[in-house]
Structures are given as structure tokens and as C-alpha cells.
XYZ file of C-alpha atoms in Angstrom:
490
model
C 20.898 -20.181 45.055
C 20.048 -16.389 44.932
C 19.987 -14.504 41.684
C 22.813 -12.018 41.135
C 21.757 -8.642 41.376
C 22.800 -7.426 38.052
C 20.498 -10.276 36.574
C 17.819 -9.186 38.836
C 17.982 -5.467 37.417
C 17.936 -6.972 34.032
C 15.047 -8.929 34.436
C 13.135 -6.124 36.154
C 13.891 -3.603 33.179
C 13.013 -6.099 30.876
C 9.824 -6.882 32.430
C 9.135 -3.140 32.764
C 9.844 -2.780 28.919
C 7.389 -5.279 27.756
C 4.472 -4.487 30.583
C 2.523 -2.143 28.243
C 2.400 -5.164 25.784
C 1.227 -7.456 28.310
C -1.382 -4.990 29.434
C -2.683 -4.483 26.149
C -2.909 -8.429 25.541
C -4.710 -9.108 28.656
C -7.120 -6.005 27.992
C -7.805 -7.204 24.494
C -8.442 -10.843 25.578
C -10.654 -9.734 28.463
C -12.854 -7.646 25.948
C -12.951 -10.932 23.347
C -13.912 -13.202 26.271
C -16.851 -10.783 27.266
C -17.847 -10.841 23.669
C -17.905 -14.622 23.530
C -19.864 -14.770 26.992
C -22.263 -12.349 25.364
C -22.552 -13.559 22.026
C -22.390 -17.485 22.363
C -23.099 -18.066 26.272
C -21.284 -18.832 29.149
C -20.794 -22.485 28.357
C -18.597 -21.674 25.388
C -16.680 -19.343 27.353
C -16.105 -21.558 29.923
C -15.004 -24.210 27.284
C -12.432 -21.808 25.664
C -11.335 -20.719 29.102
C -10.630 -24.368 29.977
C -8.773 -25.034 26.785
C -6.700 -21.870 27.235
C -5.236 -22.768 30.614
C -4.629 -26.272 29.841
C -2.630 -25.023 27.036
C -0.758 -22.669 29.095
C -0.200 -25.232 31.648
C 1.150 -28.162 29.201
C 3.252 -25.715 27.317
C 5.152 -23.891 30.404
C 5.664 -26.941 32.496
C 5.025 -29.753 29.991
C 2.404 -30.996 32.400
C 1.591 -34.520 31.058
C -1.956 -34.464 33.065
C -2.775 -31.335 31.570
C -1.731 -32.348 28.010
C -3.827 -35.593 28.178
C -6.696 -33.705 29.632
C -6.850 -31.180 26.865
C -6.255 -33.900 24.211
C -9.386 -35.746 25.260
C -11.483 -32.294 25.622
C -10.497 -31.716 22.010
C -11.446 -34.622 20.436
C -14.840 -34.650 22.313
C -15.583 -31.275 20.696
C -18.800 -31.263 18.410
C -18.356 -29.573 14.833
C -19.931 -26.404 16.058
C -18.065 -26.210 19.113
C -15.027 -26.854 17.047
C -15.764 -23.697 14.991
C -16.343 -21.735 18.013
C -12.945 -22.484 19.546
C -10.954 -21.995 16.067
C -12.579 -18.754 15.784
C -12.004 -17.764 19.270
C -8.241 -18.686 19.242
C -7.991 -17.286 15.746
C -9.367 -13.736 16.589
C -6.889 -13.702 19.969
C -4.022 -14.457 18.048
C -5.041 -11.304 15.620
C -5.532 -9.111 18.426
C -2.400 -10.366 20.282
C -0.380 -9.490 17.007
C -2.011 -5.938 16.776
C -0.960 -5.374 20.291
C 2.864 -6.655 19.405
C 2.696 -4.008 16.355
C 1.633 -1.271 18.663
C 4.138 -1.893 21.051
C 7.063 -2.212 18.668
C 5.812 1.588 17.520
C 5.677 2.407 20.859
C 9.602 1.214 21.609
C 10.608 2.970 18.502
C 9.086 6.129 19.316
C 10.913 6.017 22.982
C 14.086 5.533 21.171
C 13.257 8.358 18.802
C 12.706 11.056 21.640
C 15.917 9.764 23.408
C 17.697 10.453 20.169
C 18.611 6.891 19.466
C 19.034 5.498 16.152
C 17.817 2.016 15.531
C 19.292 -1.005 13.721
C 17.545 -1.345 10.489
C 16.364 2.299 10.075
C 17.075 4.680 6.987
C 19.054 6.915 9.589
C 21.268 3.924 10.545
C 21.973 3.159 7.027
C 23.149 6.973 6.084
C 25.280 6.698 9.258
C 26.966 3.604 8.357
C 27.433 5.060 4.776
C 29.116 8.200 6.191
C 31.341 6.375 8.566
C 32.775 3.971 5.935
C 36.257 4.285 5.145
C 35.447 3.207 1.262
C 35.255 6.203 -1.167
C 31.428 6.434 -2.211
C 29.750 8.638 -4.650
C 27.133 11.069 -3.329
C 23.851 10.063 -2.405
C 21.845 11.374 -5.193
C 24.292 9.589 -7.683
C 23.889 6.456 -5.865
C 20.166 6.706 -5.772
C 19.887 7.424 -9.367
C 21.450 3.829 -10.211
C 19.118 2.198 -7.773
C 15.719 0.773 -8.127
C 13.482 -0.658 -5.277
C 10.236 -2.039 -6.005
C 8.169 -3.899 -3.742
C 5.271 -5.878 -5.665
C 2.119 -6.851 -4.504
C 0.879 -10.063 -5.939
C -2.584 -11.968 -5.230
C -1.476 -15.017 -3.409
C -3.617 -18.153 -3.429
C -3.724 -18.664 0.131
C -4.690 -15.207 1.122
C -8.394 -15.606 2.439
C -8.228 -12.881 4.854
C -11.576 -10.752 4.239
C -11.355 -6.918 3.665
C -13.895 -6.344 6.231
C -11.654 -8.174 9.033
C -8.712 -6.310 7.865
C -10.878 -2.800 8.347
C -12.278 -3.651 11.656
C -8.534 -4.852 12.833
C -7.255 -1.286 11.548
C -9.869 0.410 14.038
C -8.651 -1.792 16.685
C -5.063 -0.683 15.754
C -6.087 2.891 15.781
C -7.748 2.358 19.034
C -4.649 1.068 20.687
C -2.913 4.455 20.082
C -5.897 6.346 20.914
C -5.710 4.384 24.272
C -1.945 5.304 24.923
C -2.783 9.381 24.638
C -5.938 8.852 26.328
C -6.708 10.569 29.870
C -7.632 8.182 32.807
C -11.403 9.461 32.348
C -11.563 8.575 28.861
C -10.986 4.717 29.348
C -14.346 3.692 30.247
C -15.566 5.409 26.716
C -12.927 3.929 25.051
C -13.586 0.614 26.206
C -16.887 0.513 24.635
C -15.725 1.530 21.393
C -13.262 -1.404 21.635
C -15.964 -3.667 22.502
C -17.913 -2.762 19.533
C -14.809 -3.369 17.023
C -14.471 -6.918 18.607
C -18.314 -7.437 18.331
C -18.039 -6.335 14.767
C -15.210 -9.045 14.248
C -16.607 -11.994 16.237
C -20.122 -11.488 13.924
C -18.143 -11.284 10.883
C -17.153 -14.280 8.800
C -13.395 -15.051 8.930
C -13.313 -16.378 5.434
C -14.956 -15.853 1.949
C -17.423 -18.592 0.956
C -16.845 -17.617 -3.043
C -13.606 -17.431 -4.760
C -12.247 -14.153 -5.725
C -12.279 -12.722 -9.169
C -9.184 -11.180 -10.556
C -11.117 -7.675 -10.371
C -11.496 -8.371 -6.560
C -8.195 -8.899 -6.069
C -7.125 -5.890 -7.643
C -9.652 -4.062 -5.486
C -8.143 -5.373 -2.445
C -4.600 -4.403 -3.719
C -5.921 -0.939 -4.165
C -6.959 -0.582 -0.190
C -3.347 -1.201 0.750
C -2.235 1.775 -1.147
C -4.845 3.949 0.494
C -4.260 2.946 3.812
C -0.256 2.826 3.561
C 1.777 3.263 0.541
C 0.558 6.684 -0.683
C 1.375 8.472 2.291
C 4.397 6.238 3.605
C 6.358 6.173 0.316
C 6.771 9.817 0.291
C 7.361 10.016 3.778
C 10.495 7.941 3.302
C 12.056 10.120 0.680
C 11.172 13.226 2.848
C 13.132 11.339 5.580
C 16.253 10.870 3.260
C 16.206 14.431 2.094
C 15.629 15.822 5.834
C 18.952 13.370 6.548
C 20.896 14.719 3.704
C 19.835 18.024 3.597
C 19.454 17.614 -0.344
C 15.832 18.118 -2.301
C 14.391 16.417 -5.238
C 16.498 13.159 -4.871
C 16.083 10.956 -7.742
C 13.028 8.606 -7.959
C 14.330 4.920 -6.861
C 11.331 3.585 -5.015
C 8.482 2.478 -7.056
C 5.659 0.030 -6.433
C 5.062 -2.694 -8.515
C 2.078 -5.000 -9.153
C 1.330 -8.544 -10.675
C -2.374 -8.414 -10.144
C -4.052 -7.782 -13.496
C -0.850 -8.702 -15.862
C 0.319 -12.142 -14.287
C -1.254 -14.405 -16.841
C 0.904 -17.426 -15.590
C -1.434 -20.489 -15.164
C -4.510 -17.865 -14.529
C -6.602 -18.010 -17.998
C -8.841 -15.193 -16.406
C -6.177 -12.471 -16.627
C -7.043 -11.352 -20.211
C -6.232 -8.196 -22.153
C -9.395 -6.621 -20.700
C -8.028 -7.331 -17.109
C -4.922 -5.802 -17.847
C -6.644 -2.564 -18.758
C -9.056 -2.914 -15.819
C -6.224 -3.147 -13.376
C -4.452 0.061 -14.804
C -7.924 1.793 -14.874
C -8.410 0.974 -11.242
C -4.818 2.082 -10.395
C -5.124 5.454 -12.040
C -8.150 5.978 -10.462
C -7.047 5.334 -7.172
C -3.828 7.890 -7.612
C -5.744 10.531 -8.940
C -8.230 10.337 -6.471
C -5.426 11.186 -3.966
C -4.050 13.875 -6.024
C -7.592 15.419 -6.087
C -8.003 15.151 -2.034
C -4.443 16.813 -1.682
C -4.982 19.616 -4.164
C -8.256 20.345 -2.294
C -6.823 20.612 0.973
C -4.196 22.391 -0.348
C -6.714 25.029 -1.689
C -8.083 25.553 1.932
C -4.565 25.896 3.274
C -3.096 28.354 0.661
C -5.154 31.466 1.726
C -2.102 33.771 1.370
C -3.697 37.171 -0.111
C -1.685 39.059 -2.753
C -2.107 42.140 -0.732
C 0.241 40.876 1.416
C 3.044 38.527 -0.121
C 4.521 38.803 -3.829
C 4.388 35.666 -5.998
C 6.341 34.807 -9.057
C 5.320 35.723 -12.850
C 4.549 32.212 -13.260
C 2.494 32.039 -10.301
C 0.524 35.202 -11.205
C 0.097 33.136 -14.629
C -1.299 30.064 -13.492
C -3.809 32.112 -11.257
C -4.839 34.181 -14.207
C -5.403 30.825 -16.025
C -7.626 29.864 -13.489
C -11.660 29.389 -14.065
C -12.250 30.603 -10.489
C -13.573 34.322 -10.951
C -14.954 34.764 -7.706
C -14.261 38.447 -6.466
C -13.649 37.224 -2.990
C -10.796 35.312 -4.181
C -9.017 37.547 -6.622
C -6.509 38.438 -4.122
C -5.794 34.880 -3.219
C -3.701 33.651 -6.236
C -2.923 30.356 -4.743
C -6.190 29.334 -4.124
C -7.450 30.432 -7.719
C -4.504 28.291 -9.160
C -4.999 25.380 -7.366
C -9.313 25.543 -8.261
C -7.709 25.411 -12.105
C -5.252 22.332 -11.264
C -8.187 20.338 -9.586
C -10.314 21.016 -12.761
C -7.606 19.703 -15.009
C -7.222 16.872 -12.639
C -11.107 16.007 -12.646
C -10.951 16.109 -16.343
C -7.874 13.580 -16.230
C -9.584 11.260 -13.926
C -12.715 11.080 -16.117
C -10.628 10.641 -19.218
C -8.236 8.128 -17.780
C -10.542 6.086 -15.409
C -14.045 7.204 -16.463
C -14.580 8.430 -12.908
C -16.191 11.526 -11.440
C -14.435 13.675 -8.871
C -15.939 13.491 -5.615
C -16.236 17.479 -5.585
C -17.091 18.746 -8.937
C -14.644 21.089 -10.612
C -15.620 24.772 -10.990
C -15.662 24.778 -14.774
C -14.751 22.284 -17.430
C -11.278 22.031 -18.035
C -8.884 20.260 -20.327
C -6.922 17.312 -18.922
C -3.277 16.604 -18.209
C -1.560 14.931 -20.962
C 1.081 14.016 -18.537
C 1.803 13.452 -15.035
C 4.852 15.695 -15.670
C 2.600 18.626 -16.759
C 0.512 18.121 -13.455
C 4.121 18.169 -11.764
C 5.189 21.319 -13.453
C 2.037 23.282 -12.161
C 2.664 22.277 -8.494
C 6.412 23.521 -8.853
C 5.467 26.494 -9.879
C 3.512 26.978 -6.808
C 6.395 25.378 -4.458
C 8.855 27.964 -6.218
C 6.681 30.781 -5.752
C 6.023 30.116 -1.865
C 9.863 29.487 -1.350
C 10.713 32.406 -3.029
C 8.253 34.613 -0.926
C 8.869 33.754 2.774
C 6.774 30.690 2.229
C 9.210 27.566 2.602
C 7.923 26.311 5.822
C 4.307 26.207 4.137
C 5.761 24.543 0.791
C 7.504 21.939 3.191
C 4.108 20.456 4.394
C 1.562 19.135 2.041
C 2.876 20.586 -0.865
C 6.089 18.761 -0.429
C 4.525 15.505 0.132
C 2.441 16.007 -2.893
C 5.353 16.786 -5.236
C 7.052 13.493 -4.339
C 4.101 11.538 -4.611
C 3.552 12.936 -8.054
C 7.052 12.081 -9.101
C 6.689 8.384 -7.592
C 3.503 7.429 -8.646
C 2.675 9.677 -11.696
C -0.653 8.697 -13.158
C -0.214 5.024 -13.007
C 0.234 4.462 -9.497
C 2.694 1.391 -10.016
C 4.190 -0.517 -12.313
C 2.086 -3.546 -13.858
C 4.227 -6.501 -14.705
C 3.185 -9.007 -17.636
C 4.118 -12.535 -16.332
C 3.257 -15.660 -18.982
C 4.655 -19.210 -18.857
C 7.361 -19.390 -21.576
C 5.520 -22.510 -23.355
C 2.724 -20.286 -23.996
C 4.774 -17.783 -25.561
C 6.367 -20.573 -27.589
C 2.935 -21.693 -28.852
C 2.238 -17.953 -30.124
C 5.386 -17.524 -31.794
C 5.156 -21.086 -33.456
C 1.719 -20.095 -34.920
C 2.612 -16.581 -36.207
C 6.073 -18.158 -37.878
C 4.092 -21.014 -39.314
C 1.367 -18.586 -40.763
C 3.905 -16.266 -42.230
C 5.620 -19.191 -43.724
C 9.120 -18.365 -42.234
C 9.561 -21.848 -40.386
C 7.041 -24.784 -40.522
C 7.566 -26.100 -37.044
C 9.244 -23.633 -34.979
C 8.553 -25.697 -31.520
C 10.563 -28.577 -33.090
C 13.986 -26.930 -33.789
C 17.010 -26.905 -31.148
C 17.417 -23.968 -28.825
C 20.282 -22.607 -31.157
C 18.166 -22.902 -34.083
C 15.054 -21.037 -32.215
C 17.382 -18.454 -31.259
C 18.805 -17.813 -34.915
C 15.303 -17.634 -36.218
C 14.258 -15.106 -33.501
C 17.192 -13.163 -33.713
C 16.297 -12.901 -37.752
C 12.828 -11.752 -36.764
C 13.978 -9.031 -34.517
C 16.076 -7.496 -37.013
C 13.629 -7.819 -39.967
C 11.387 -4.324 -39.865
C 8.559 -6.202 -41.060
C 5.539 -7.151 -38.787
C 5.640 -10.938 -38.267
C 1.523 -11.037 -38.032
C -0.059 -11.397 -41.599
C -2.790 -9.074 -42.247
C -6.019 -10.935 -42.684
C -4.790 -14.115 -41.458
C -7.207 -15.609 -38.947
C -5.155 -16.847 -35.770
C -6.242 -19.279 -32.933
C -8.113 -18.014 -29.883
C -4.904 -18.534 -27.960
C -2.675 -16.613 -30.214
C -5.371 -13.846 -30.460
C -5.518 -13.392 -26.607
C -1.763 -13.500 -26.393
C -1.335 -10.633 -29.104
C -4.000 -8.727 -27.588
C -2.134 -8.412 -24.099
C 0.805 -6.809 -26.039
C -1.520 -4.640 -28.014
C -2.984 -3.429 -24.747
C 0.298 -2.871 -22.924
C 1.149 -0.421 -26.031
C -1.979 1.094 -25.518
C -1.542 1.589 -21.706
C 2.156 2.882 -22.376
C 0.999 5.695 -24.798
C -2.121 6.445 -22.304
C -0.500 6.566 -19.053
C 3.121 7.277 -19.770
C 6.086 4.762 -19.519
């Protein structure tokens, strides 16, 4: 029976749509095979290739002979051979996933260039909102009552190393460059791909030692630097562009458990909590410093050619930059002063030093809002004097980032098992001679005692009383949380 013409046409279109994906997978697989042949020898390569071919035959055609041969081959592997085979197929699956991710982006770009709005996108959601027959409030009012918070947590099964992730990021970038390269550049590109795949093959897949909480915090910070610091402001900007409204309410904030999640983890302490917030602050302040430095290079406008606002002039005058070559460049002078204050803020909040030293010592910013106010002075002056297009680039992204991340980067959740809190409350009440055995009370009786204490202005802790190590550790967490809020803001 012949295939209907419409079906053949649909099949051909589907094949053409996925052809770039298959080309990428074949290329990555070929390079991985070359690396294995060179690193492990022809015998190891032939073994892996035999397993691959038998697996494909068994899966596609349910060939019982291929299945039996595959089973016998796998059972006969030595320990070293098993490790090599597992590594080979693990890395191939990673590379195939990178190719699929690139293909999804490629397909999305095609739809965007054709003016199509894809399901699941922000623009599609806004379209549906506009088309609904129900009366809905204006978008800013809706967003003001929304709170979206993706939360990063260190999962015990997460064993992939940052070295592996970094190499895979390089390969993902390589796939982008390949799509943009001219044919004459392909040989050189494949050489760099082989280098990244070789690095992967020579790097341990898993860690030999357990991560500490500090390691987990550092790992989480790498995701902010590679993704969230740029992509979250981009989401806000997309919403602003789609609605034609600026300064939308901040409704999308990052959250984090790592460093505050004590539930079942005795290694999370008040000191860990402080370390987590210090690292978070260090990451976001260094991001701001890089952006302010870049702005200083870009905002080269001369006061002889453009006017500026009075507030902008005052900001430039307060700058420690008195270089005569920049006296007619108010924006650069102002940003030099802002950079100096940010560098002082970094040292105060995290103990770190800016990558580029400030021109002169300056007072740190007390709050992120004060930093934001200085940036808004620059933004208003630019927009008021024919510089809106300039302000809409890096400065606009930075303003959104400061509104979103503040000086703390992400909210830090405190989690603890309720029985641990109950043991602490039990000891506090007993030491204060309010309740001899709180834990033995019924739930209604416990509730009554707690409500009475919440209404009492006196502190429950008895001055000079010696508490158990457990209670001291729990109380230290709340003391640290109080200090963090005072230091970094609510």
C-alpha cells in the first residue's frame, strides 16, 4: 500500500525540521568516538560501538538475537571495561541533551523571526489575558499582588561536578558558534570541540568526597552568574516592552534553601547562615560593579554637547574623579563615584575587594535603595536629554536587577523540623518557670501557652541562664537572622 501524499509531505517536513538536531548528535557522537579511540585504544572503541549497534537493533526491531548477544556481551565485561562503557554512554547522553537544547532554541528563534507567538511564552500569556472576556485588573495591579520565587536547594542526589558543567557550557556555546560559522571555519571549530570533549573524558564524573554546605553554596552561586543575573531582568524587560509600561512591580524573586535548611542537616548553623548571605551579597555586588564599570566606558557624553539635570550635575560634582580629561563627562564622573561607593559596600558586607580598585575611598551605601536612587538620577537625566535609547540598554537592565536582587541576591529560607523547635521552646518555658513540661501538653494547651507568650512583651529567655547546646544553637539562628535583616535589608 502506498503512503498518502499528504502523509509523505508531513513526514518530509518533520524530517527536515529535525535534520539539524540529528546532524549535531552525529557530529558530537563522532568526536566523542574519536576521543575514546585516542584515549582508550581501538579495542575499547570497538567494544562501545558494538554495544551501541546491538542496543539500536534490539530497540528498533526487537531483534531477540541482538538482545541475547548484547546481554552476553555486557555480562562478560571486566570492571575496567564496565567503567569505560558507562562513562562513554553517560557522556554521549549529556552531549545529545546539549544538542536537543540547542535545537529547541533554534526552533524558537525560527518561530520568533516569523512573528509567531509560541505556547508557554510570556507573550502568549499576555495575549490570552487580553483576549479573555472576563474583566481583569491592569497588569501592574496584578503583578503587585503576585510573588513568584524559584528556590534553589542542594539535593543529596546532585553529584554532577562544576568542572563537568563548565565544560558542557563551553560545548553548548560551541554549538551556537557552529550555527553562525562560515563553511571555511568548520575545521578550526571541530578542533576546539575536540578539546572540550577531551577535557570531559579526562575529568571525573563524580566527586570522591562529600560536599560541605559551603561547597553547595558556592555551586549554587555559579547558576546565578551564568543564568539568573541576566535572564530575570530580561523577563521583566520583555513584560515592559510587551505592555509599554516601565517600572513594573517586582514580583519575581529568587529564593534559596542552601545555608538555611537545617531540617536533618546538623552542619547548617548560624555561621553557615551568615556565610550563605555573605556569599550571596558578594556575588550580586560584584555583578553591579562590573555593570557600573561597563557603563562608565559607555556613557561618554560630553557636557559641552548635551545638557544634564541638576541632580545629575550634583552627582557628578560629588565624584572623587577630578581628572581634567573627564571634567566635561558628567556621567563618567558620577559612575566613578558610584563605583567607589559600591566597592566600599562590597568590603563592608562581604569583606571582599573590588576587582578594579576604586579611585578613592568612599562611604558605602547603607541600602540598595540608595544605590538605586543614584542610578535613577542618571536614567532620568539621560531620558530628559535625548538619551532614552542609551538608557534603554545596559542601564535599564541594571535598574531592574537592583530592584530584583537588592544587596542580598535571594531570600534565604530557614527550615527546621518542628520537633527541634518544640524541644527548644520546652526548655525555654521550663527555665522561665512558665511551664514545667510543654512537650507533654495537648495541642490545644500548647497553643494557649504560645499565644500567651506571644502577647507578653517580656523576653522568654532568662538573662544569665545556661541553656543546652541544642537550644543555644537554635537561638543563634534567630539572632543571626535578625542581624542579617538589619545588615542586608528585609
